[in-house]
C-alpha cells in the first residue's frame, strides 16, 4: 500500500518546475481546520507564502535562517489554514526584528535557525497556540514518529491560489545513517536531524522551509534542506532545535541584542540554479531562490 502510494506519487512528479513546486508536503494529508495551531505562514509583501514557522511565544516565531528575506518584506500570519482565502481566524503581525543565528552557514546549511520578534503580540485563542520546545540537547531515537506540516507556494507567476495546510507523519532517521555514504555522505552536522520513511514518498518539500517537525508535542526540527523530495535514499534534513534551546531562550530574553535588525539587506538568492531540478543536491527548501530563479 505504501509502495503503491509511492509509485503513484512518482507518477505525479512532473518534469516541469511549476507542478513540482506545487507538490508541497509529500505523501501527507490535510489536517482539520486550525488543528495545528502553532504553525505560522511567512508571507512576502505581495502576500505570497514563502516559508513556515512556529509560534513559541506571543511575541516570538521560530523559523529557518534561510527564510530571512529581510524584515521589511515579511509578514507573519498566525491562525491560517487555506492561503489566499480570508477565513476570519488569521492574525497578521509584522516583524520588529530578525535574529538569524550568527553561525548560520548558507553553504553547509549549518545552524539554519532564526527567531523573529513580532511588532505586536499574537492573541492566543481557539485557533492559535504556542509550540513547546525540547530541552537543550534532548535527543530523539531513530524510528520515533514525528509530524511535519506546511504550505507550498502558489504559481511562479505570483498569483494566489488557495492552498490548504498539509501534514505528514514520518520517522526519525539516525544521524549516522543520514550522514552515511549511501545518503548525505558527511554533510550532516550535529545541528541537524533527519526524518523520512525508508520507502520514501513522505517528506517536506520547497515552501515548507522553517516549518515545524513535531515529536512528542514539541518542535524538535525546522524544515531546512534535502535532496529532491520523498527520495528514500535522502530523508528530509531539519535544524535540530534542541541544540539551540538555550540560544532561543537567551534571544527571547533580549540578552543578545547585538544581532538584531537584519532588515532589508539580505534578499539575495540562495541557490537560484537549483530550484527547478529534482536531481541537484542540498536545495534549501524555501521559495526565496525560486522567486529569484524566475
Ligand atoms: C561555511 O562552512 C564552510 C565549510 O565548513 C567554511 O569553509 C566557510 O568558511 C563557512 N562560512 C562561513 C560564513 O562561516
Ligand atoms: C555534500 O556537500 C558537498 C559540498 O557542498 C557537495 O558537493 C556534495 O554533493 C554533497 N553530497 C550530498 C550527498 O549531499
Ligand atoms: C558527518 O560526517 C562528517 C564527515 O565524516 C563529520 O565531520 C560529521 O561530524 C558527521 N556528522 C555527525 C552528526 O556525526
Coordinates of C-alpha atoms and ligand atoms in Angstrom, one line a residue:
X1 CA 0.0 0.0 0.0
X2 CA 2.7 2.4 0.9
X3 CA 4.8 1.3 -2.1
X4 CA 1.7 1.8 -4.3
X5 CA 1.3 5.3 -2.9
X6 CA 4.9 6.0 -3.6
X7 CA 4.6 4.8 -7.2
X8 CA 1.5 6.9 -7.6
X9 CA 3.4 9.9 -6.2
X10 CA 6.3 9.2 -8.6
X11 CA 4.0 9.2 -11.5
X12 CA 2.6 12.5 -10.3
X13 CA 6.0 14.1 -10.0
X14 CA 6.3 16.1 -13.1
X15 CA 9.2 17.3 -15.1
X16 CA 8.4 20.9 -15.0
X17 CA 9.1 23.3 -12.2
X18 CA 5.6 24.8 -11.7
X19 CA 4.0 21.5 -11.0
X20 CA 6.9 20.4 -8.9
X21 CA 6.7 23.3 -6.6
X22 CA 3.0 22.7 -6.0
X23 CA 3.9 19.3 -4.5
X24 CA 4.2 20.7 -1.0
X25 CA 4.3 18.2 1.8
X26 CA 4.8 14.9 0.1
X27 CA 2.6 11.9 0.9
X28 CA 0.6 13.7 3.6
X29 CA -3.0 14.8 4.1
X30 CA -5.0 17.9 5.0
X31 CA -5.5 18.2 8.8
X32 CA -8.8 19.5 10.1
X33 CA -9.0 23.3 10.1
X34 CA -6.9 25.1 12.7
X35 CA -6.0 21.8 14.4
X36 CA -2.3 22.7 14.1
X37 CA -2.5 26.0 16.0
X38 CA 1.2 26.8 16.4
X39 CA 2.2 27.0 12.7
X40 CA 2.5 30.3 11.0
X41 CA 2.9 31.3 7.4
X42 CA 5.7 33.8 6.5
X43 CA 4.5 35.9 3.6
X44 CA 6.2 38.4 1.3
X45 CA 4.9 41.9 1.0
X46 CA 3.0 40.7 -2.0
X47 CA 1.1 38.3 0.2
X48 CA 3.0 35.3 -1.1
X49 CA 3.8 32.4 1.2
X50 CA 7.5 31.5 1.2
X51 CA 8.2 29.7 4.5
X52 CA 6.6 28.3 7.6
X53 CA 7.4 28.9 11.2
X54 CA 6.3 28.1 14.8
X55 CA 4.9 30.4 17.4
X56 CA 6.9 29.9 20.5
X57 CA 5.7 32.9 22.5
X58 CA 3.1 35.5 21.8
X59 CA 5.9 37.8 20.5
X60 CA 8.3 35.2 19.0
X61 CA 8.4 32.9 16.0
X62 CA 11.0 30.3 15.3
X63 CA 11.9 29.6 11.7
X64 CA 14.9 28.7 9.5
X65 CA 17.7 31.3 8.9
X66 CA 17.5 30.7 5.1
X67 CA 13.9 32.2 5.3
X68 CA 15.5 35.6 6.0
X69 CA 14.3 37.8 3.1
X70 CA 14.7 40.9 5.2
X71 CA 12.0 42.1 7.7
X72 CA 10.7 44.9 5.6
X73 CA 9.3 42.4 3.1
X74 CA 7.9 39.9 5.7
X75 CA 4.5 39.4 7.3
X76 CA 3.8 36.7 9.9
X77 CA 0.4 35.1 9.6
X78 CA -0.9 33.0 12.5
X79 CA -4.2 31.1 12.6
X80 CA -4.1 30.5 8.8
X81 CA -5.4 27.3 7.1
X82 CA -6.2 28.0 3.5
X83 CA -3.8 30.6 2.0
X84 CA -5.3 33.2 -0.2
X85 CA -8.8 32.9 1.4
X86 CA -9.8 35.0 4.4
X87 CA -11.2 32.7 7.0
X88 CA -11.6 35.1 9.9
X89 CA -9.1 33.2 12.1
X90 CA -5.9 34.8 10.7
X91 CA -3.8 37.2 12.7
X92 CA -1.1 39.3 10.9
X93 CA 2.0 40.7 12.6
X94 CA 5.0 42.5 11.1
X95 CA 8.4 41.5 12.4
X96 CA 10.1 44.0 14.7
X97 CA 13.5 42.4 14.4
X98 CA 15.1 39.2 13.0
X99 CA 17.7 37.1 14.7
X100 CA 19.3 34.7 12.3
X101 CA 21.8 32.6 14.1
X102 CA 25.2 34.2 13.9
X103 CA 26.8 30.9 12.9
X104 CA 24.3 30.2 10.1
X105 CA 26.3 29.0 7.1
X106 CA 24.5 29.1 3.8
X107 CA 26.8 26.7 2.1
X108 CA 26.6 23.9 4.7
X109 CA 23.1 24.9 6.0
X110 CA 24.6 24.6 9.5
X111 CA 22.7 26.5 12.3
X112 CA 19.8 27.1 10.0
X113 CA 17.6 28.8 12.7
X114 CA 16.2 32.3 13.1
X115 CA 14.0 34.0 15.7
X116 CA 11.5 36.6 14.7
X117 CA 10.3 39.2 17.2
X118 CA 6.9 40.4 16.3
X119 CA 5.9 44.1 16.5
X120 CA 2.6 43.2 18.1
X121 CA 1.7 40.1 20.2
X122 CA -0.4 37.4 18.7
X123 CA -3.6 36.7 20.6
X124 CA -3.8 33.1 21.8
X125 CA -7.3 31.6 21.2
X126 CA -9.1 28.5 19.7
X127 CA -7.1 28.9 16.5
X128 CA -3.7 30.0 17.7
X129 CA -1.5 28.5 20.4
X130 CA 2.2 28.2 21.3
X131 CA 4.5 25.3 20.4
X132 CA 6.6 23.8 23.2
X133 CA 10.3 23.3 22.5
X134 CA 12.5 20.4 23.6
X135 CA 15.0 20.8 26.4
X136 CA 18.6 21.7 25.5
X137 CA 20.3 18.8 23.8
X138 CA 17.3 16.4 24.1
X139 CA 17.8 13.6 21.7
X140 CA 15.5 11.5 19.6
X141 CA 15.9 7.8 18.8
X142 CA 15.7 6.6 15.2
X143 CA 12.2 5.4 14.4
X144 CA 10.5 7.9 16.6
X145 CA 7.4 9.1 14.7
X146 CA 7.1 12.9 14.2
X147 CA 4.9 15.2 12.1
X148 CA 5.9 17.9 9.7
X149 CA 3.4 20.4 8.4
X150 CA 3.4 23.2 5.8
X151 CA 2.0 25.1 2.8
X152 CA 3.5 25.1 -0.6
X153 CA 3.5 28.3 -2.6
X154 CA 1.4 29.5 -5.4
X155 CA 2.3 29.6 -9.1
X156 CA 5.6 31.1 -10.3
X157 CA 3.7 34.0 -11.8
X158 CA 2.9 35.1 -8.2
X159 CA -0.9 34.7 -8.5
X160 CA -2.6 33.4 -5.4
X161 CA -4.5 30.2 -5.4
X162 CA -6.0 28.9 -2.2
X163 CA -3.7 26.3 -0.7
X164 CA -4.6 24.3 2.3
X165 CA -2.2 23.2 5.1
X166 CA -0.9 19.7 4.8
X167 CA 0.8 17.4 7.3
X168 CA 2.6 14.0 7.2
X169 CA 3.9 11.6 9.8
X170 CA 7.4 10.2 9.4
X171 CA 10.1 8.6 11.4
X172 CA 13.4 10.0 12.6
X173 CA 16.4 8.6 10.7
X174 CA 19.6 8.3 12.7
X175 CA 22.3 10.9 12.0
X176 CA 24.8 8.0 11.2
X177 CA 22.6 6.6 8.5
X178 CA 21.7 10.1 7.2
X179 CA 25.4 11.1 7.1
X180 CA 26.5 7.8 5.5
X181 CA 27.9 7.2 2.1
X182 CA 24.6 6.0 0.7
X183 CA 22.9 9.2 1.8
X184 CA 24.3 12.6 2.6
X185 CA 27.9 11.4 2.8
X186 CA 29.3 13.6 5.5
X187 CA 27.1 16.7 5.1
X188 CA 25.1 16.2 8.2
X189 CA 26.2 18.2 11.2
X190 CA 25.3 17.7 14.9
X191 CA 23.0 20.7 14.5
X192 CA 20.8 18.7 12.1
X193 CA 18.3 15.8 12.4
X194 CA 16.9 13.7 9.6
X195 CA 13.4 12.3 9.1
X196 CA 11.8 10.3 6.4
X197 CA 10.2 7.0 5.5
X198 CA 12.6 4.2 4.4
X199 CA 10.2 3.7 1.5
X200 CA 10.4 7.3 0.6
X201 CA 7.3 9.2 -0.5
X202 CA 6.8 11.1 2.7
X203 CA 8.7 14.3 3.1
X204 CA 8.7 18.1 3.4
X205 CA 9.4 20.0 0.2
X206 CA 10.0 23.5 -1.0
X207 CA 7.8 26.1 0.7
X208 CA 7.8 24.0 3.9
X209 CA 11.1 25.6 5.0
X210 CA 11.2 26.8 8.5
X211 CA 8.1 24.9 9.4
X212 CA 7.8 22.5 12.4
X213 CA 8.8 18.9 12.8
X214 CA 6.9 18.0 15.9
X215 CA 7.7 14.9 18.0
X216 CA 6.0 14.2 21.3
X217 CA 4.3 17.5 21.1
X218 CA 7.5 19.6 20.8
X219 CA 9.1 21.3 17.9
X220 CA 12.3 19.2 17.5
X221 CA 13.1 20.2 13.9
X222 CA 12.7 23.0 11.4
X223 CA 12.5 22.2 7.7
X224 CA 15.9 23.0 6.3
X225 CA 17.1 21.2 3.2
X226 CA 17.1 18.0 1.3
X227 CA 17.8 16.3 -2.0
X228 CA 14.7 16.1 -4.1
X229 CA 11.6 15.4 -2.0
X230 CA 10.5 11.9 -0.9
X231 CA 13.5 10.1 -2.2
X232 CA 14.0 7.0 0.0
X233 CA 17.8 7.5 -0.1
X234 CA 17.6 11.1 1.1
X235 CA 15.5 11.9 4.2
X236 CA 14.5 15.5 4.9
X237 CA 17.1 17.4 6.9
X238 CA 15.9 19.5 9.8
X239 CA 17.6 22.0 12.1
X240 CA 17.9 20.3 15.5
X241 CA 16.1 22.7 17.7
X242 CA 17.2 21.1 20.9
X243 CA 20.8 22.2 20.1
X244 CA 19.6 25.8 20.1
X245 CA 17.2 25.8 23.0
X246 CA 19.4 27.9 25.3
X247 CA 20.2 30.2 22.4
X248 CA 16.5 30.8 21.7
X249 CA 15.9 31.4 25.4
X250 CA 18.7 34.0 25.5
X251 CA 17.5 35.8 22.4
X252 CA 14.0 35.9 23.8
X253 CA 15.3 37.4 27.0
X254 CA 17.0 40.1 24.9
X255 CA 20.4 39.2 26.1
X256 CA 21.9 39.2 22.6
X257 CA 20.6 42.5 21.3
X258 CA 23.7 42.9 19.1
X259 CA 22.4 40.5 16.4
X260 CA 19.2 42.4 15.8
X261 CA 17.9 44.4 12.9
X262 CA 18.8 42.5 9.8
X263 CA 16.1 44.3 7.9
X264 CA 16.1 44.8 4.2
X265 CA 19.6 43.7 3.5
X266 CA 19.6 40.1 2.5
X267 CA 17.0 39.4 -0.1
X268 CA 19.5 37.6 -2.3
X269 CA 19.1 34.2 -4.0
X270 CA 20.5 31.2 -2.1
X271 CA 20.6 28.6 -4.7
X272 CA 18.9 30.0 -7.8
X273 CA 20.3 27.4 -10.1
X274 CA 18.9 24.5 -8.1
X275 CA 15.2 25.2 -7.9
X276 CA 13.8 23.5 -10.9
X277 CA 15.5 20.2 -10.7
X278 CA 14.9 17.2 -8.6
X279 CA 18.4 15.8 -9.1
X280 CA 20.6 18.5 -7.6
X281 CA 21.9 18.4 -4.1
X282 CA 21.2 20.4 -1.0
X283 CA 18.5 22.7 -2.3
X284 CA 17.3 24.9 0.6
X285 CA 13.6 24.4 1.0
X286 CA 12.3 27.9 0.7
X287 CA 10.7 29.9 -2.1
X288 CA 13.2 32.7 -1.9
X289 CA 15.6 31.4 -4.5
X290 CA 12.7 30.1 -6.5
X291 CA 11.3 33.6 -6.9
X292 CA 14.8 34.8 -7.9
X293 CA 15.2 31.9 -10.4
X294 CA 12.3 33.2 -12.4
Ligands
LIG1 C1 30.8 27.7 6.0 O1 31.3 26.4 6.1 C2 32.4 26.2 5.2 C3 32.7 24.7 5.3 O2 32.9 24.3 6.6 C4 33.5 27.1 5.5 O3 34.6 26.9 4.6 C5 33.1 28.5 5.4 O4 34.1 29.4 5.8 C6 31.9 28.8 6.3 N1 31.3 30.1 6.0 C7 31.0 30.9 7.0 C8 30.5 32.2 6.6 O5 31.2 30.6 8.2
LIG2 C1 27.8 17.2 0.2 O1 28.3 18.6 0.2 C2 29.2 18.8 -0.9 C3 29.7 20.2 -0.7 O2 28.7 21.1 -0.7 C4 28.5 18.5 -2.2 O3 29.4 18.7 -3.3 C5 28.0 17.1 -2.2 O4 27.3 16.9 -3.4 C6 27.1 16.9 -1.1 N1 26.7 15.5 -1.1 C7 25.5 15.1 -0.7 C8 25.2 13.7 -0.9 O5 24.7 15.8 -0.1
LIG3 C1 29.1 13.5 9.3 O1 30.3 13.1 8.7 C2 31.3 14.2 8.6 C3 32.4 13.6 7.8 O2 32.8 12.4 8.2 C4 31.7 14.5 10.1 O3 32.7 15.5 10.0 C5 30.5 14.9 10.8 O4 30.8 15.2 12.2 C6 29.4 13.9 10.8 N1 28.2 14.3 11.4 C7 27.7 13.8 12.5 C8 26.4 14.4 13.0 O5 28.2 12.9 13.1

